[in-house]
Amino acid sequence: MKRVSLCLLLAGLLTGCGAGSGEGLDEQGLPSDDNGTGGNDTPPVPGSLAQLQADIFSPICAQCHTGGAAPEGLRLDSEQNSYDSLVNQPSGQQPSVLRVAPGDPEASYLLRKLEGADGIDGGQMPLGMSPLSATRIAQVRDWIENGAPREGVGDAPTSVSLQGHQSEQRVVTLRFSRAISSESLSDAVQVYFHRDGQRVLASPEQYALSLQDGQQLRIHWYLPDYPVTAAEFVVNDPAVATLLDQQHRVLDGDRDRTEGGLFRHEISF
């Protein structure tokens, strides 16, 4: 029953769950292994709809959202049906908000419900269960950020966003929407300390970079031995060095959906 709860709430618009027509299920009544890709054994591309289908929609949601009688017409029993039901489709709870707004995770009701954001109707999904893991939510965010493409990871430039910072532990965590090139990382990240109205570049000994899975960057930083009023973190400054993704394209640092532009985050003391 807990597994069905996520299905009931996934689009944030459902009031009941029909049994469906049985289409998309195998002979045992379970979601079929064919997620709309022809049933091959090739692992899904990370950050793609195929990965979401394999990791989230098929194993959890298609038990309810399948066939012609799927609640509210929201079919999540194949990649194509999931795409058609989610992308550029209005939410039932808040029709002025799209379930998935390509390129704009913050404006996508699906992500708002998964994160339990302010302003949603009802509770965070899945109701009555622990929220989806940060990894699963990040998969959804990456796909939307990259334009919610039907196939692969799309053509939108790779972007970066703040995932969080821990002032006491002195760690800043950034998330890239696709895997980046580790070779270009060290030159493309700078840390500055603000002192007496001046901006002082931190030495290499005052911070360390840790890249996980090519997409999550943790910046561990250490306070200098002089008083400072703020720490500033810069990525992809064209005046210093640009950061490339694994397709050798320049990062979209300012999230204007074009390559280039710097990312900046400041912590004041």
PDB file of C-alpha atoms in Angstrom:
ATOM      1  CA  MET A   1       0.000   0.000   0.000  1.00  0.00           C
ATOM      2  CA  LYS A   2       2.853   2.368   0.685  1.00  0.00           C
ATOM      3  CA  ARG A   3       4.168   1.882  -2.844  1.00  0.00           C
ATOM      4  CA  VAL A   4       0.792   2.865  -4.246  1.00  0.00           C
ATOM      5  CA  SER A   5       0.731   6.074  -2.194  1.00  0.00           C
ATOM      6  CA  LEU A   6       3.410   7.646  -4.367  1.00  0.00           C
ATOM      7  CA  CYS A   7       1.449   6.794  -7.489  1.00  0.00           C
ATOM      8  CA  LEU A   8      -1.660   8.462  -6.131  1.00  0.00           C
ATOM      9  CA  LEU A   9       0.152  11.698  -5.515  1.00  0.00           C
ATOM     10  CA  LEU A  10       2.848  11.845  -8.170  1.00  0.00           C
ATOM     11  CA  ALA A  11       1.367  14.647 -10.219  1.00  0.00           C
ATOM     12  CA  GLY A  12      -0.133  16.374  -7.231  1.00  0.00           C
ATOM     13  CA  LEU A  13      -3.586  16.261  -8.736  1.00  0.00           C
ATOM     14  CA  LEU A  14      -5.221  12.944  -8.046  1.00  0.00           C
ATOM     15  CA  THR A  15      -8.193  12.182  -5.851  1.00  0.00           C
ATOM     16  CA  GLY A  16      -8.497   8.467  -6.537  1.00  0.00           C
ATOM     17  CA  CYS A  17      -6.838   5.609  -8.323  1.00  0.00           C
ATOM     18  CA  GLY A  18      -8.593   3.526 -10.922  1.00  0.00           C
ATOM     19  CA  ALA A  19      -7.603  -0.007 -11.631  1.00  0.00           C
ATOM     20  CA  GLY A  20      -6.682   0.775 -15.234  1.00  0.00           C
ATOM     21  CA  SER A  21      -7.169  -1.395 -18.284  1.00  0.00           C
ATOM     22  CA  GLY A  22      -4.193  -3.656 -17.627  1.00  0.00           C
ATOM     23  CA  GLU A  23      -2.295  -2.234 -20.560  1.00  0.00           C
ATOM     24  CA  GLY A  24       1.408  -1.933 -19.769  1.00  0.00           C
ATOM     25  CA  LEU A  25       1.321  -4.854 -17.297  1.00  0.00           C
ATOM     26  CA  ASP A  26       2.759  -8.327 -17.699  1.00  0.00           C
ATOM     27  CA  GLU A  27       0.805 -11.556 -17.238  1.00  0.00           C
ATOM     28  CA  GLN A  28       1.307 -11.324 -13.465  1.00  0.00           C
ATOM     29  CA  GLY A  29      -0.192  -7.849 -13.264  1.00  0.00           C
ATOM     30  CA  LEU A  30       3.151  -6.101 -12.740  1.00  0.00           C
ATOM     31  CA  PRO A  31       4.614  -3.305 -14.891  1.00  0.00           C
ATOM     32  CA  SER A  32       6.238  -4.789 -17.955  1.00  0.00           C
ATOM     33  CA  ASP A  33       9.968  -4.434 -18.483  1.00  0.00           C
ATOM     34  CA  ASP A  34       9.392  -2.539 -21.723  1.00  0.00           C
ATOM     35  CA  ASN A  35       9.369   1.139 -20.786  1.00  0.00           C
ATOM     36  CA  GLY A  36       8.856   2.311 -24.317  1.00  0.00           C
ATOM     37  CA  THR A  37      12.359   1.642 -25.568  1.00  0.00           C
ATOM     38  CA  GLY A  38      11.774  -1.706 -27.244  1.00  0.00           C
ATOM     39  CA  GLY A  39      12.681  -3.864 -24.235  1.00  0.00           C
ATOM     40  CA  ASN A  40      16.461  -3.975 -24.714  1.00  0.00           C
ATOM     41  CA  ASP A  41      18.960  -4.531 -21.905  1.00  0.00           C
ATOM     42  CA  THR A  42      20.969  -1.341 -22.472  1.00  0.00           C
ATOM     43  CA  PRO A  43      21.259   0.643 -19.212  1.00  0.00           C
ATOM     44  CA  PRO A  44      19.409   3.973 -19.385  1.00  0.00           C
ATOM     45  CA  VAL A  45      21.455   7.108 -19.931  1.00  0.00           C
ATOM     46  CA  PRO A  46      21.960   8.981 -16.633  1.00  0.00           C
ATOM     47  CA  GLY A  47      19.813  12.108 -16.478  1.00  0.00           C
ATOM     48  CA  SER A  48      17.369  10.853 -19.100  1.00  0.00           C
ATOM     49  CA  LEU A  49      13.660  10.112 -19.038  1.00  0.00           C
ATOM     50  CA  ALA A  50      14.611   6.470 -19.534  1.00  0.00           C
ATOM     51  CA  GLN A  51      16.426   6.544 -16.199  1.00  0.00           C
ATOM     52  CA  LEU A  52      13.441   8.125 -14.440  1.00  0.00           C
ATOM     53  CA  GLN A  53      11.191   5.506 -15.997  1.00  0.00           C
ATOM     54  CA  ALA A  54      13.423   2.683 -14.812  1.00  0.00           C
ATOM     55  CA  ASP A  55      14.124   4.055 -11.330  1.00  0.00           C
ATOM     56  CA  ILE A  56      10.866   5.784 -10.354  1.00  0.00           C
ATOM     57  CA  PHE A  57       7.904   5.651 -12.716  1.00  0.00           C
ATOM     58  CA  SER A  58       7.831   1.959 -13.659  1.00  0.00           C
ATOM     59  CA  PRO A  59       8.702   0.320 -10.319  1.00  0.00           C
ATOM     60  CA  ILE A  60       6.518   2.610  -8.195  1.00  0.00           C
ATOM     61  CA  CYS A  61       3.958   4.588 -10.151  1.00  0.00           C
ATOM     62  CA  ALA A  62       2.897   2.376 -13.028  1.00  0.00           C
ATOM     63  CA  GLN A  63       1.168   0.003 -10.607  1.00  0.00           C
ATOM     64  CA  CYS A  64      -1.595   2.602 -10.544  1.00  0.00           C
ATOM     65  CA  HIS A  65      -1.025   4.926 -13.476  1.00  0.00           C
ATOM     66  CA  THR A  66      -1.431   2.507 -16.343  1.00  0.00           C
ATOM     67  CA  GLY A  67      -3.847   1.891 -19.186  1.00  0.00           C
ATOM     68  CA  GLY A  68      -6.688   3.926 -20.595  1.00  0.00           C
ATOM     69  CA  ALA A  69      -8.408   4.317 -17.217  1.00  0.00           C
ATOM     70  CA  ALA A  70      -5.375   5.803 -15.465  1.00  0.00           C
ATOM     71  CA  PRO A  71      -6.435   8.476 -12.940  1.00  0.00           C
ATOM     72  CA  GLU A  72      -6.765  11.927 -14.516  1.00  0.00           C
ATOM     73  CA  GLY A  73      -5.326  10.407 -17.693  1.00  0.00           C
ATOM     74  CA  LEU A  74      -1.882  10.387 -16.096  1.00  0.00           C
ATOM     75  CA  ARG A  75      -0.185   7.345 -17.598  1.00  0.00           C
ATOM     76  CA  LEU A  76       3.294   6.523 -16.361  1.00  0.00           C
ATOM     77  CA  ASP A  77       3.536   3.005 -17.765  1.00  0.00           C
ATOM     78  CA  SER A  78       5.995   3.799 -20.567  1.00  0.00           C
ATOM     79  CA  GLU A  79       8.473   6.518 -21.434  1.00  0.00           C
ATOM     80  CA  GLN A  80       6.237   7.956 -24.139  1.00  0.00           C
ATOM     81  CA  ASN A  81       3.143   7.975 -21.947  1.00  0.00           C
ATOM     82  CA  SER A  82       5.067   9.557 -19.075  1.00  0.00           C
ATOM     83  CA  TYR A  83       6.401  12.238 -21.387  1.00  0.00           C
ATOM     84  CA  ASP A  84       2.983  12.980 -22.870  1.00  0.00           C
ATOM     85  CA  SER A  85       1.346  13.106 -19.430  1.00  0.00           C
ATOM     86  CA  LEU A  86       3.925  15.301 -17.708  1.00  0.00           C
ATOM     87  CA  VAL A  87       5.698  17.687 -20.049  1.00  0.00           C
ATOM     88  CA  ASN A  88       3.869  20.984 -20.619  1.00  0.00           C
ATOM     89  CA  GLN A  89       0.723  19.549 -19.041  1.00  0.00           C
ATOM     90  CA  PRO A  90      -1.157  21.592 -16.397  1.00  0.00           C
ATOM     91  CA  SER A  91      -1.448  20.367 -12.838  1.00  0.00           C
ATOM     92  CA  GLY A  92      -4.919  19.399 -11.710  1.00  0.00           C
ATOM     93  CA  GLN A  93      -4.471  21.017  -8.299  1.00  0.00           C
ATOM     94  CA  GLN A  94      -3.037  24.245  -9.710  1.00  0.00           C
ATOM     95  CA  PRO A  95      -3.901  24.451 -13.435  1.00  0.00           C
ATOM     96  CA  SER A  96      -1.798  27.585 -13.890  1.00  0.00           C
ATOM     97  CA  VAL A  97       1.303  25.527 -13.047  1.00  0.00           C
ATOM     98  CA  LEU A  98       2.701  22.889 -15.376  1.00  0.00           C
ATOM     99  CA  ARG A  99       3.446  19.414 -14.107  1.00  0.00           C
ATOM    100  CA  VAL A 100       6.813  19.704 -15.839  1.00  0.00           C
ATOM    101  CA  ALA A 101       8.005  23.034 -17.243  1.00  0.00           C
ATOM    102  CA  PRO A 102      11.014  22.206 -19.454  1.00  0.00           C
ATOM    103  CA  GLY A 103      14.145  24.010 -18.305  1.00  0.00           C
ATOM    104  CA  ASP A 104      12.515  25.370 -15.140  1.00  0.00           C
ATOM    105  CA  PRO A 105      12.497  22.945 -12.194  1.00  0.00           C
ATOM    106  CA  GLU A 106      11.247  25.585  -9.749  1.00  0.00           C
ATOM    107  CA  ALA A 107       8.140  26.145 -11.898  1.00  0.00           C
ATOM    108  CA  SER A 108       7.388  22.415 -12.210  1.00  0.00           C
ATOM    109  CA  TYR A 109       4.635  21.178  -9.906  1.00  0.00           C
ATOM    110  CA  LEU A 110       5.973  17.625  -9.959  1.00  0.00           C
ATOM    111  CA  LEU A 111       9.227  18.740  -8.362  1.00  0.00           C
ATOM    112  CA  ARG A 112       7.463  21.020  -5.894  1.00  0.00           C
ATOM    113  CA  LYS A 113       5.422  18.097  -4.630  1.00  0.00           C
ATOM    114  CA  LEU A 114       8.470  15.842  -4.388  1.00  0.00           C
ATOM    115  CA  GLU A 115      10.369  18.473  -2.403  1.00  0.00           C
ATOM    116  CA  GLY A 116       7.418  19.547  -0.263  1.00  0.00           C
ATOM    117  CA  ALA A 117       7.835  23.149  -1.398  1.00  0.00           C
ATOM    118  CA  ASP A 118       5.826  26.060  -0.042  1.00  0.00           C
ATOM    119  CA  GLY A 119       2.563  26.751  -1.839  1.00  0.00           C
ATOM    120  CA  ILE A 120       1.642  23.207  -2.850  1.00  0.00           C
ATOM    121  CA  ASP A 121      -1.813  21.804  -2.193  1.00  0.00           C
ATOM    122  CA  GLY A 122      -1.751  18.885   0.203  1.00  0.00           C
ATOM    123  CA  GLY A 123       1.365  17.317   1.647  1.00  0.00           C
ATOM    124  CA  GLN A 124       4.747  16.344   0.298  1.00  0.00           C
ATOM    125  CA  MET A 125       4.845  13.264  -1.886  1.00  0.00           C
ATOM    126  CA  PRO A 126       4.729  10.409  -1.192  1.00  0.00           C
ATOM    127  CA  LEU A 127       2.051  10.835   1.461  1.00  0.00           C
ATOM    128  CA  GLY A 128       2.508   8.624   4.502  1.00  0.00           C
ATOM    129  CA  MET A 129       6.018   7.603   3.464  1.00  0.00           C
ATOM    130  CA  SER A 130       9.510   8.960   3.759  1.00  0.00           C
ATOM    131  CA  PRO A 131      10.245  11.466   0.977  1.00  0.00           C
ATOM    132  CA  LEU A 132      12.112  10.260  -2.074  1.00  0.00           C
ATOM    133  CA  SER A 133      15.854  10.265  -1.545  1.00  0.00           C
ATOM    134  CA  ALA A 134      17.859  13.331  -2.458  1.00  0.00           C
ATOM    135  CA  THR A 135      19.406  11.291  -5.271  1.00  0.00           C
ATOM    136  CA  ARG A 136      16.029  10.444  -6.815  1.00  0.00           C
ATOM    137  CA  ILE A 137      14.793  14.028  -6.523  1.00  0.00           C
ATOM    138  CA  ALA A 138      18.040  15.249  -8.085  1.00  0.00           C
ATOM    139  CA  GLN A 139      17.440  12.912 -11.039  1.00  0.00           C
ATOM    140  CA  VAL A 140      14.061  14.525 -11.648  1.00  0.00           C
ATOM    141  CA  ARG A 141      15.523  18.013 -11.247  1.00  0.00           C
ATOM    142  CA  ASP A 142      18.373  17.302 -13.682  1.00  0.00           C
ATOM    143  CA  TRP A 143      15.997  16.010 -16.340  1.00  0.00           C
ATOM    144  CA  ILE A 144      13.765  19.078 -16.068  1.00  0.00           C
ATOM    145  CA  GLU A 145      16.747  21.453 -15.910  1.00  0.00           C
ATOM    146  CA  ASN A 146      18.088  19.951 -19.133  1.00  0.00           C
ATOM    147  CA  GLY A 147      14.825  20.712 -20.929  1.00  0.00           C
ATOM    148  CA  ALA A 148      12.843  17.541 -20.073  1.00  0.00           C
ATOM    149  CA  PRO A 149      13.947  15.859 -23.330  1.00  0.00           C
ATOM    150  CA  ARG A 150      12.107  12.858 -24.695  1.00  0.00           C
ATOM    151  CA  GLU A 151      15.348  11.128 -25.654  1.00  0.00           C
ATOM    152  CA  GLY A 152      18.775  11.256 -24.042  1.00  0.00           C
ATOM    153  CA  VAL A 153      19.847  14.280 -22.031  1.00  0.00           C
ATOM    154  CA  GLY A 154      18.849  16.998 -24.491  1.00  0.00           C
ATOM    155  CA  ASP A 155      20.686  19.916 -26.072  1.00  0.00           C
ATOM    156  CA  ALA A 156      20.302  22.577 -23.369  1.00  0.00           C
ATOM    157  CA  PRO A 157      23.630  23.672 -21.853  1.00  0.00           C
ATOM    158  CA  THR A 158      24.701  22.090 -18.585  1.00  0.00           C
ATOM    159  CA  SER A 159      23.829  24.324 -15.629  1.00  0.00           C
ATOM    160  CA  VAL A 160      24.819  24.588 -11.977  1.00  0.00           C
ATOM    161  CA  SER A 161      22.796  25.291  -8.850  1.00  0.00           C
ATOM    162  CA  LEU A 162      23.425  25.549  -5.126  1.00  0.00           C
ATOM    163  CA  GLN A 163      22.463  22.335  -3.363  1.00  0.00           C
ATOM    164  CA  GLY A 164      23.300  23.585   0.105  1.00  0.00           C
ATOM    165  CA  HIS A 165      25.931  24.987   2.416  1.00  0.00           C
ATOM    166  CA  GLN A 166      26.972  24.085   5.932  1.00  0.00           C
ATOM    167  CA  SER A 167      28.578  27.071   7.604  1.00  0.00           C
ATOM    168  CA  GLU A 168      29.762  25.224  10.699  1.00  0.00           C
ATOM    169  CA  GLN A 169      31.395  22.441   8.679  1.00  0.00           C
ATOM    170  CA  ARG A 170      32.473  24.990   6.057  1.00  0.00           C
ATOM    171  CA  VAL A 171      31.173  23.022   3.082  1.00  0.00           C
ATOM    172  CA  VAL A 172      29.370  24.356   0.004  1.00  0.00           C
ATOM    173  CA  THR A 173      27.673  21.796  -2.260  1.00  0.00           C
ATOM    174  CA  LEU A 174      26.861  22.494  -5.906  1.00  0.00           C
ATOM    175  CA  ARG A 175      24.904  20.348  -8.366  1.00  0.00           C
ATOM    176  CA  PHE A 176      25.556  20.200 -12.109  1.00  0.00           C
ATOM    177  CA  SER A 177      22.701  19.106 -14.353  1.00  0.00           C
ATOM    178  CA  ARG A 178      25.082  16.822 -16.260  1.00  0.00           C
ATOM    179  CA  ALA A 179      28.470  15.324 -15.542  1.00  0.00           C
ATOM    180  CA  ILE A 180      31.301  17.810 -15.953  1.00  0.00           C
ATOM    181  CA  SER A 181      34.902  17.424 -17.019  1.00  0.00           C
ATOM    182  CA  SER A 182      37.100  16.975 -13.965  1.00  0.00           C
ATOM    183  CA  GLU A 183      40.135  18.161 -15.936  1.00  0.00           C
ATOM    184  CA  SER A 184      38.761  21.700 -16.175  1.00  0.00           C
ATOM    185  CA  LEU A 185      37.449  21.871 -12.609  1.00  0.00           C
ATOM    186  CA  SER A 186      40.338  23.141 -10.509  1.00  0.00           C
ATOM    187  CA  ASP A 187      41.053  26.178 -12.695  1.00  0.00           C
ATOM    188  CA  ALA A 188      37.367  27.099 -12.985  1.00  0.00           C
ATOM    189  CA  VAL A 189      36.631  27.356  -9.233  1.00  0.00           C
ATOM    190  CA  GLN A 190      37.777  30.263  -7.078  1.00  0.00           C
ATOM    191  CA  VAL A 191      37.239  31.091  -3.416  1.00  0.00           C
ATOM    192  CA  TYR A 192      37.553  34.661  -2.145  1.00  0.00           C
ATOM    193  CA  PHE A 193      37.540  36.127   1.352  1.00  0.00           C
ATOM    194  CA  HIS A 194      36.249  39.625   2.044  1.00  0.00           C
ATOM    195  CA  ARG A 195      38.457  41.663   4.349  1.00  0.00           C
ATOM    196  CA  ASP A 196      38.316  45.384   5.128  1.00  0.00           C
ATOM    197  CA  GLY A 197      36.367  46.068   1.953  1.00  0.00           C
ATOM    198  CA  GLN A 198      38.790  44.051  -0.159  1.00  0.00           C
ATOM    199  CA  ARG A 199      38.305  40.789  -2.030  1.00  0.00           C
ATOM    200  CA  VAL A 200      41.204  38.427  -1.348  1.00  0.00           C
ATOM    201  CA  LEU A 201      41.760  35.309  -3.453  1.00  0.00           C
ATOM    202  CA  ALA A 202      42.100  32.231  -1.261  1.00  0.00           C
ATOM    203  CA  SER A 203      45.236  30.169  -1.601  1.00  0.00           C
ATOM    204  CA  PRO A 204      44.979  26.534  -2.774  1.00  0.00           C
ATOM    205  CA  GLU A 205      45.632  25.413   0.812  1.00  0.00           C
ATOM    206  CA  GLN A 206      42.486  27.204   2.023  1.00  0.00           C
ATOM    207  CA  TYR A 207      39.970  25.042   0.143  1.00  0.00           C
ATOM    208  CA  ALA A 208      39.580  21.584  -1.385  1.00  0.00           C
ATOM    209  CA  LEU A 209      37.302  20.263  -4.143  1.00  0.00           C
ATOM    210  CA  SER A 210      35.512  16.923  -4.108  1.00  0.00           C
ATOM    211  CA  LEU A 211      33.547  15.822  -7.194  1.00  0.00           C
ATOM    212  CA  GLN A 212      31.108  12.912  -6.855  1.00  0.00           C
ATOM    213  CA  ASP A 213      29.574  11.119  -9.842  1.00  0.00           C
ATOM    214  CA  GLY A 214      30.666  14.002 -12.038  1.00  0.00           C
ATOM    215  CA  GLN A 215      27.702  16.099 -10.882  1.00  0.00           C
ATOM    216  CA  GLN A 216      27.975  16.950  -7.191  1.00  0.00           C
ATOM    217  CA  LEU A 217      30.783  19.288  -6.182  1.00  0.00           C
ATOM    218  CA  ARG A 218      31.662  19.814  -2.535  1.00  0.00           C
ATOM    219  CA  ILE A 219      33.883  22.787  -1.729  1.00  0.00           C
ATOM    220  CA  HIS A 220      35.542  22.388   1.668  1.00  0.00           C
ATOM    221  CA  TRP A 221      36.957  25.710   2.816  1.00  0.00           C
ATOM    222  CA  TYR A 222      39.030  26.887   5.742  1.00  0.00           C
ATOM    223  CA  LEU A 223      39.020  30.300   7.384  1.00  0.00           C
ATOM    224  CA  PRO A 224      42.236  32.273   7.050  1.00  0.00           C
ATOM    225  CA  ASP A 225      44.189  33.489  10.068  1.00  0.00           C
ATOM    226  CA  TYR A 226      42.882  37.043   9.636  1.00  0.00           C
ATOM    227  CA  PRO A 227      39.357  38.437  10.252  1.00  0.00           C
ATOM    228  CA  VAL A 228      36.964  38.176   7.301  1.00  0.00           C
ATOM    229  CA  THR A 229      33.373  39.313   6.756  1.00  0.00           C
ATOM    230  CA  ALA A 230      32.365  36.908   3.974  1.00  0.00           C
ATOM    231  CA  ALA A 231      33.422  33.939   1.874  1.00  0.00           C
ATOM    232  CA  GLU A 232      32.635  33.995  -1.854  1.00  0.00           C
ATOM    233  CA  PHE A 233      32.564  31.021  -4.220  1.00  0.00           C
ATOM    234  CA  VAL A 234      32.844  31.541  -7.976  1.00  0.00           C
ATOM    235  CA  VAL A 235      32.587  28.998 -10.792  1.00  0.00           C
ATOM    236  CA  ASN A 236      33.057  29.521 -14.527  1.00  0.00           C
ATOM    237  CA  ASP A 237      34.348  33.099 -14.422  1.00  0.00           C
ATOM    238  CA  PRO A 238      35.232  33.821 -18.075  1.00  0.00           C
ATOM    239  CA  ALA A 239      37.945  36.203 -16.903  1.00  0.00           C
ATOM    240  CA  VAL A 240      39.718  33.306 -15.177  1.00  0.00           C
ATOM    241  CA  ALA A 241      38.743  29.905 -16.645  1.00  0.00           C
ATOM    242  CA  THR A 242      35.598  28.210 -17.914  1.00  0.00           C
ATOM    243  CA  LEU A 243      34.233  24.849 -16.852  1.00  0.00           C
ATOM    244  CA  LEU A 244      33.352  22.222 -19.455  1.00  0.00           C
ATOM    245  CA  ASP A 245      30.918  19.342 -19.315  1.00  0.00           C
ATOM    246  CA  GLN A 246      31.810  15.912 -20.644  1.00  0.00           C
ATOM    247  CA  GLN A 247      30.608  16.936 -24.106  1.00  0.00           C
ATOM    248  CA  HIS A 248      33.210  19.738 -23.945  1.00  0.00           C
ATOM    249  CA  ARG A 249      30.566  22.451 -23.809  1.00  0.00           C
ATOM    250  CA  VAL A 250      30.944  25.503 -21.576  1.00  0.00           C
ATOM    251  CA  LEU A 251      28.867  25.547 -18.404  1.00  0.00           C
ATOM    252  CA  ASP A 252      25.806  27.789 -18.173  1.00  0.00           C
ATOM    253  CA  GLY A 253      26.890  29.416 -14.925  1.00  0.00           C
ATOM    254  CA  ASP A 254      24.176  32.066 -14.617  1.00  0.00           C
ATOM    255  CA  ARG A 255      21.328  29.774 -15.749  1.00  0.00           C
ATOM    256  CA  ASP A 256      20.224  31.906 -18.677  1.00  0.00           C
ATOM    257  CA  ARG A 257      20.051  28.760 -20.865  1.00  0.00           C
ATOM    258  CA  THR A 258      23.074  29.765 -22.905  1.00  0.00           C
ATOM    259  CA  GLU A 259      26.670  28.659 -22.478  1.00  0.00           C
ATOM    260  CA  GLY A 260      28.876  30.910 -20.358  1.00  0.00           C
ATOM    261  CA  GLY A 261      28.274  33.205 -17.409  1.00  0.00           C
ATOM    262  CA  LEU A 262      29.583  32.782 -13.887  1.00  0.00           C
ATOM    263  CA  PHE A 263      28.019  31.205 -10.838  1.00  0.00           C
ATOM    264  CA  ARG A 264      28.496  33.041  -7.551  1.00  0.00           C
ATOM    265  CA  HIS A 265      27.521  32.249  -3.963  1.00  0.00           C
ATOM    266  CA  GLU A 266      28.433  34.312  -0.906  1.00  0.00           C
ATOM    267  CA  ILE A 267      28.284  33.502   2.805  1.00  0.00           C
ATOM    268  CA  SER A 268      28.398  36.481   5.165  1.00  0.00           C
ATOM    269  CA  PHE A 269      29.594  36.277   8.755  1.00  0.00           C
TER     270      PHE A 269
END
